[in-house]
Amino acid sequence: MSVVRILLLVTALISLSFLSACSSRQSDYYMLESTAPAVSADHMPRTTLVVEEIAMPGYLDRNNVVVRDAKGTHLAVANFNIWAEPLQQGIQRVLAHKLTGPLLNAGITVMPYQSSVVAPMYAAYIEVVRMDADRSGHVTLESRWTLIDVRNNQVLDRGSFAAQETVDMPSFGSQEMFRTVVEAQSRLVEHFGDKLAVLLQNALAGVK
C-alpha cells in the first residue's frame, strides 16, 4: 500500500471517529417548573378563562435555550441544551397552573387551552417581549398581557410585567449554567403568574 493511500486511510478513520464522537453527544432537555400545589375540586365554577397561546419574539421561537452576552447584542444558541416542549407551551402551562388556585377561589375556572368541551368566557393573551439570561447572571422576563371578554370581543384590561433576577452564573456553556438559567426563568414566570392572578381577579370583579 502506498504512503498516499495510508495517509488517506488514516485521515478517513480520524474523520469517522470525530463524527462518531459528535453523534454520540446526548442533548440535555429542560422544562419550566411550576411549584403551585395541585388543585382538587368536586365542582368548578361556570365562569371560565383560558390562557391563550403565547406570542414570542423571533429569537426565542426555537427549541434551543438562548443566552445573551453582557451587552445583549450577541446570542449564544445552545446546540445540545434544548427545551423539552415548545417554550410557548411551557410558559402557558406554568401560568395556567399558577392561575388555577387563586382564580378558583374567586369563582373562575381556568380551562385547558383550546378545550373542545366549551368555549371560554374570558381569555388572557400573553406576549413575551424578552426572556433570557446574560453572561453576568442577569435573568430577565418582560411581557404584556390583555384580558378579553370573548363573548363580545371586548378588552377588559391590559398591562405589562418586567422582572429580573441575578444568579451566580456557573461556567458559561456548562450543563449547570443552563440548569441555573432555566430555574431562574421558572421563578420569573411564576412571579408573573402570581401578579397576573391578582390583576385578573380585580379586572373580572363585578363583570362576571
mmCIF file of C-alpha atoms in Angstrom:
data_model
loop_
_atom_site.group_PDB
_atom_site.id
_atom_site.type_symbol
_atom_site.label_atom_id
_atom_site.label_comp_id
_atom_site.label_asym_id
_atom_site.label_seq_id
_atom_site.Cartn_x
_atom_site.Cartn_y
_atom_site.Cartn_z
ATOM 1 C CA MET A 1 0.000 0.000 0.000
ATOM 2 C CA SER A 2 1.365 3.400 -0.987
ATOM 3 C CA VAL A 3 2.117 6.139 1.526
ATOM 4 C CA VAL A 4 -0.617 8.304 -0.014
ATOM 5 C CA ARG A 5 -3.238 5.577 0.437
ATOM 6 C CA ILE A 6 -2.121 5.029 4.017
ATOM 7 C CA LEU A 7 -2.468 8.758 4.777
ATOM 8 C CA LEU A 8 -5.907 8.851 3.171
ATOM 9 C CA LEU A 9 -6.989 5.833 5.191
ATOM 10 C CA VAL A 10 -5.749 7.355 8.440
ATOM 11 C CA THR A 11 -7.490 10.644 7.638
ATOM 12 C CA ALA A 12 -10.735 8.824 6.914
ATOM 13 C CA LEU A 13 -10.540 6.875 10.173
ATOM 14 C CA ILE A 14 -9.906 10.059 12.148
ATOM 15 C CA SER A 15 -12.873 11.753 10.463
ATOM 16 C CA LEU A 16 -15.140 8.812 11.211
ATOM 17 C CA SER A 17 -14.038 8.797 14.839
ATOM 18 C CA PHE A 18 -14.746 12.519 15.131
ATOM 19 C CA LEU A 19 -18.194 12.183 13.573
ATOM 20 C CA SER A 20 -18.987 9.238 15.819
ATOM 21 C CA ALA A 21 -17.975 11.233 18.893
ATOM 22 C CA CYS A 22 -20.149 14.166 17.798
ATOM 23 C CA SER A 23 -23.155 11.969 17.072
ATOM 24 C CA SER A 24 -22.861 10.296 20.494
ATOM 25 C CA ARG A 25 -23.252 13.632 22.304
ATOM 26 C CA GLN A 26 -26.591 13.473 24.097
ATOM 27 C CA SER A 27 -28.818 16.517 24.298
ATOM 28 C CA ASP A 28 -29.934 17.869 27.670
ATOM 29 C CA TYR A 29 -33.636 18.744 27.927
ATOM 30 C CA TYR A 30 -35.157 21.402 30.184
ATOM 31 C CA MET A 31 -38.666 22.344 31.330
ATOM 32 C CA LEU A 32 -40.028 25.370 33.148
ATOM 33 C CA GLU A 33 -41.172 24.345 36.612
ATOM 34 C CA SER A 34 -44.358 25.281 38.457
ATOM 35 C CA THR A 35 -44.322 24.974 42.241
ATOM 36 C CA ALA A 36 -48.038 25.748 42.632
ATOM 37 C CA PRO A 37 -49.873 22.983 44.519
ATOM 38 C CA ALA A 38 -52.268 20.771 42.601
ATOM 39 C CA VAL A 39 -55.913 21.824 42.881
ATOM 40 C CA SER A 40 -58.748 19.387 43.541
ATOM 41 C CA ALA A 41 -62.394 20.463 43.302
ATOM 42 C CA ASP A 42 -65.608 18.451 43.058
ATOM 43 C CA HIS A 43 -67.310 21.256 41.141
ATOM 44 C CA MET A 44 -65.764 24.001 39.021
ATOM 45 C CA PRO A 45 -67.300 27.487 38.595
ATOM 46 C CA ARG A 46 -69.222 28.160 35.386
ATOM 47 C CA THR A 47 -67.260 31.350 34.759
ATOM 48 C CA THR A 48 -64.300 30.273 32.627
ATOM 49 C CA LEU A 49 -60.993 31.723 31.462
ATOM 50 C CA VAL A 50 -58.256 30.369 29.208
ATOM 51 C CA VAL A 51 -54.610 31.392 28.825
ATOM 52 C CA GLU A 52 -54.272 31.689 25.072
ATOM 53 C CA GLU A 53 -51.238 30.657 23.032
ATOM 54 C CA ILE A 54 -48.227 32.765 23.999
ATOM 55 C CA ALA A 55 -46.809 35.209 21.438
ATOM 56 C CA MET A 56 -42.996 35.027 21.360
ATOM 57 C CA PRO A 57 -40.226 37.137 19.791
ATOM 58 C CA GLY A 58 -38.470 35.512 16.843
ATOM 59 C CA TYR A 59 -35.191 34.884 18.646
ATOM 60 C CA LEU A 60 -36.974 32.673 21.199
ATOM 61 C CA ASP A 61 -39.076 30.804 18.641
ATOM 62 C CA ARG A 62 -36.749 27.788 18.641
ATOM 63 C CA ASN A 63 -36.094 24.630 20.624
ATOM 64 C CA ASN A 64 -32.701 25.788 21.888
ATOM 65 C CA VAL A 65 -32.095 27.600 25.162
ATOM 66 C CA VAL A 66 -30.814 31.114 24.364
ATOM 67 C CA VAL A 67 -28.272 33.158 26.356
ATOM 68 C CA ARG A 68 -27.099 36.710 25.612
ATOM 69 C CA ASP A 69 -23.690 38.242 26.072
ATOM 70 C CA ALA A 70 -23.270 41.015 28.678
ATOM 71 C CA LYS A 71 -24.106 43.773 26.159
ATOM 72 C CA GLY A 72 -27.132 41.937 24.816
ATOM 73 C CA THR A 73 -26.127 42.179 21.141
ATOM 74 C CA HIS A 74 -24.848 38.622 20.670
ATOM 75 C CA LEU A 75 -26.897 35.467 21.208
ATOM 76 C CA ALA A 76 -25.471 32.092 22.190
ATOM 77 C CA VAL A 77 -27.849 29.401 20.912
ATOM 78 C CA ALA A 78 -27.158 26.048 22.590
ATOM 79 C CA ASN A 79 -26.981 23.053 20.254
ATOM 80 C CA PHE A 80 -27.352 20.371 22.920
ATOM 81 C CA ASN A 81 -29.369 22.215 25.594
ATOM 82 C CA ILE A 82 -32.947 22.385 24.389
ATOM 83 C CA TRP A 83 -36.494 22.747 25.665
ATOM 84 C CA ALA A 84 -38.391 19.505 26.238
ATOM 85 C CA GLU A 85 -41.548 21.253 24.982
ATOM 86 C CA PRO A 86 -42.073 24.389 22.889
ATOM 87 C CA LEU A 87 -41.226 27.356 25.111
ATOM 88 C CA GLN A 88 -44.627 28.929 24.363
ATOM 89 C CA GLN A 89 -46.356 25.843 25.756
ATOM 90 C CA GLY A 90 -44.097 25.777 28.800
ATOM 91 C CA ILE A 91 -44.921 29.370 29.729
ATOM 92 C CA GLN A 92 -48.612 28.773 29.034
ATOM 93 C CA ARG A 93 -48.590 25.651 31.225
ATOM 94 C CA VAL A 94 -46.885 27.356 34.183
ATOM 95 C CA LEU A 95 -49.126 30.437 34.002
ATOM 96 C CA ALA A 96 -52.303 28.344 33.831
ATOM 97 C CA HIS A 97 -51.093 26.265 36.765
ATOM 98 C CA LYS A 98 -50.337 29.359 38.841
ATOM 99 C CA LEU A 99 -53.682 30.982 37.989
ATOM 100 C CA THR A 100 -55.831 27.930 38.717
ATOM 101 C CA GLY A 101 -55.906 28.089 42.531
ATOM 102 C CA PRO A 102 -56.334 31.857 43.028
ATOM 103 C CA LEU A 103 -58.967 32.200 40.288
ATOM 104 C CA LEU A 104 -60.851 29.145 41.516
ATOM 105 C CA ASN A 105 -61.149 30.845 44.901
ATOM 106 C CA ALA A 106 -62.524 33.875 43.052
ATOM 107 C CA GLY A 107 -65.162 31.753 41.276
ATOM 108 C CA ILE A 108 -63.359 31.363 37.938
ATOM 109 C CA THR A 109 -62.310 28.128 36.247
ATOM 110 C CA VAL A 110 -59.044 28.184 34.287
ATOM 111 C CA MET A 111 -59.637 25.935 31.285
ATOM 112 C CA PRO A 112 -57.121 23.947 29.250
ATOM 113 C CA TYR A 113 -56.021 25.725 26.092
ATOM 114 C CA GLN A 114 -58.308 25.013 23.115
ATOM 115 C CA SER A 115 -60.718 22.894 25.138
ATOM 116 C CA SER A 116 -63.222 21.157 22.875
ATOM 117 C CA VAL A 117 -65.866 20.967 25.612
ATOM 118 C CA VAL A 118 -66.998 24.586 25.835
ATOM 119 C CA ALA A 119 -65.750 27.976 24.690
ATOM 120 C CA PRO A 120 -64.263 30.126 27.486
ATOM 121 C CA MET A 121 -65.958 33.319 28.623
ATOM 122 C CA TYR A 122 -62.659 35.183 29.059
ATOM 123 C CA ALA A 123 -59.204 34.869 27.528
ATOM 124 C CA ALA A 124 -55.822 36.118 28.709
ATOM 125 C CA TYR A 125 -53.496 36.906 25.812
ATOM 126 C CA ILE A 126 -49.803 36.984 26.715
ATOM 127 C CA GLU A 127 -46.938 38.423 24.679
ATOM 128 C CA VAL A 128 -43.411 37.667 25.828
ATOM 129 C CA VAL A 129 -41.162 40.556 24.850
ATOM 130 C CA ARG A 130 -37.970 39.146 26.336
ATOM 131 C CA MET A 131 -36.934 36.076 28.324
ATOM 132 C CA ASP A 132 -33.246 35.281 28.526
ATOM 133 C CA ALA A 133 -30.074 35.490 30.605
ATOM 134 C CA ASP A 134 -26.671 37.075 30.053
ATOM 135 C CA ARG A 135 -23.149 36.046 30.991
ATOM 136 C CA SER A 136 -23.256 38.302 34.056
ATOM 137 C CA GLY A 137 -26.090 36.271 35.576
ATOM 138 C CA HIS A 138 -28.944 38.695 34.885
ATOM 139 C CA VAL A 139 -32.079 36.680 34.030
ATOM 140 C CA THR A 140 -34.869 38.841 32.597
ATOM 141 C CA LEU A 141 -38.555 38.443 31.763
ATOM 142 C CA GLU A 142 -40.593 41.158 30.043
ATOM 143 C CA SER A 143 -44.161 40.551 28.911
ATOM 144 C CA ARG A 144 -47.518 42.149 28.140
ATOM 145 C CA TRP A 145 -50.992 40.823 28.845
ATOM 146 C CA THR A 146 -54.504 41.563 27.637
ATOM 147 C CA LEU A 147 -57.783 40.321 29.128
ATOM 148 C CA ILE A 148 -60.591 39.802 26.593
ATOM 149 C CA ASP A 149 -64.296 39.185 27.129
ATOM 150 C CA VAL A 150 -64.700 36.522 24.434
ATOM 151 C CA ARG A 151 -68.478 36.861 24.282
ATOM 152 C CA ASN A 152 -68.352 40.368 22.836
ATOM 153 C CA ASN A 153 -64.654 40.617 21.913
ATOM 154 C CA GLN A 154 -64.158 43.446 24.393
ATOM 155 C CA VAL A 155 -60.854 44.375 26.023
ATOM 156 C CA LEU A 156 -61.404 44.473 29.773
ATOM 157 C CA ASP A 157 -57.879 45.287 30.890
ATOM 158 C CA ARG A 158 -54.240 45.147 29.809
ATOM 159 C CA GLY A 159 -50.848 45.696 31.347
ATOM 160 C CA SER A 160 -47.165 44.803 31.311
ATOM 161 C CA PHE A 161 -44.773 42.920 33.549
ATOM 162 C CA ALA A 162 -40.997 43.156 33.914
ATOM 163 C CA ALA A 163 -38.729 41.453 36.411
ATOM 164 C CA GLN A 164 -35.084 40.479 36.690
ATOM 165 C CA GLU A 165 -33.205 38.043 38.892
ATOM 166 C CA THR A 166 -29.442 37.922 39.363
ATOM 167 C CA VAL A 167 -27.867 34.492 39.814
ATOM 168 C CA ASP A 168 -24.331 33.235 40.355
ATOM 169 C CA MET A 169 -23.577 32.113 36.822
ATOM 170 C CA PRO A 170 -21.647 28.808 36.603
ATOM 171 C CA SER A 171 -19.088 28.200 33.881
ATOM 172 C CA PHE A 172 -20.519 29.536 30.643
ATOM 173 C CA GLY A 173 -21.899 26.777 28.433
ATOM 174 C CA SER A 174 -21.905 24.150 31.173
ATOM 175 C CA GLN A 175 -24.903 21.985 31.972
ATOM 176 C CA GLU A 176 -25.039 23.613 35.405
ATOM 177 C CA MET A 177 -25.259 27.045 33.770
ATOM 178 C CA PHE A 178 -28.290 26.070 31.690
ATOM 179 C CA ARG A 179 -29.934 24.445 34.709
ATOM 180 C CA THR A 180 -29.387 27.627 36.735
ATOM 181 C CA VAL A 181 -30.821 29.803 33.966
ATOM 182 C CA VAL A 182 -33.950 27.642 33.481
ATOM 183 C CA GLU A 183 -34.587 27.516 37.243
ATOM 184 C CA ALA A 184 -34.414 31.331 37.418
ATOM 185 C CA GLN A 185 -36.681 31.673 34.380
ATOM 186 C CA SER A 186 -39.181 29.350 36.050
ATOM 187 C CA ARG A 187 -39.236 31.567 39.130
ATOM 188 C CA LEU A 188 -39.800 34.680 36.998
ATOM 189 C CA VAL A 189 -42.700 33.081 35.090
ATOM 190 C CA GLU A 190 -44.226 32.001 38.393
ATOM 191 C CA HIS A 191 -43.809 35.530 39.763
ATOM 192 C CA PHE A 192 -45.613 36.825 36.681
ATOM 193 C CA GLY A 193 -48.371 34.263 37.256
ATOM 194 C CA ASP A 194 -48.826 35.361 40.882
ATOM 195 C CA LYS A 195 -49.134 39.006 39.870
ATOM 196 C CA LEU A 196 -51.375 38.221 36.907
ATOM 197 C CA ALA A 197 -53.760 36.264 39.148
ATOM 198 C CA VAL A 198 -54.373 39.369 41.270
ATOM 199 C CA LEU A 199 -54.758 41.639 38.254
ATOM 200 C CA LEU A 200 -57.218 39.312 36.520
ATOM 201 C CA GLN A 201 -59.307 38.948 39.681
ATOM 202 C CA ASN A 202 -59.523 42.724 40.031
ATOM 203 C CA ALA A 203 -60.435 43.165 36.367
ATOM 204 C CA LEU A 204 -63.144 40.490 36.475
ATOM 205 C CA ALA A 205 -64.643 41.594 39.765
ATOM 206 C CA GLY A 206 -68.239 42.638 39.149
ATOM 207 C CA VAL A 207 -68.285 41.785 35.400
ATOM 208 C CA LYS A 208 -68.894 38.019 35.574
#
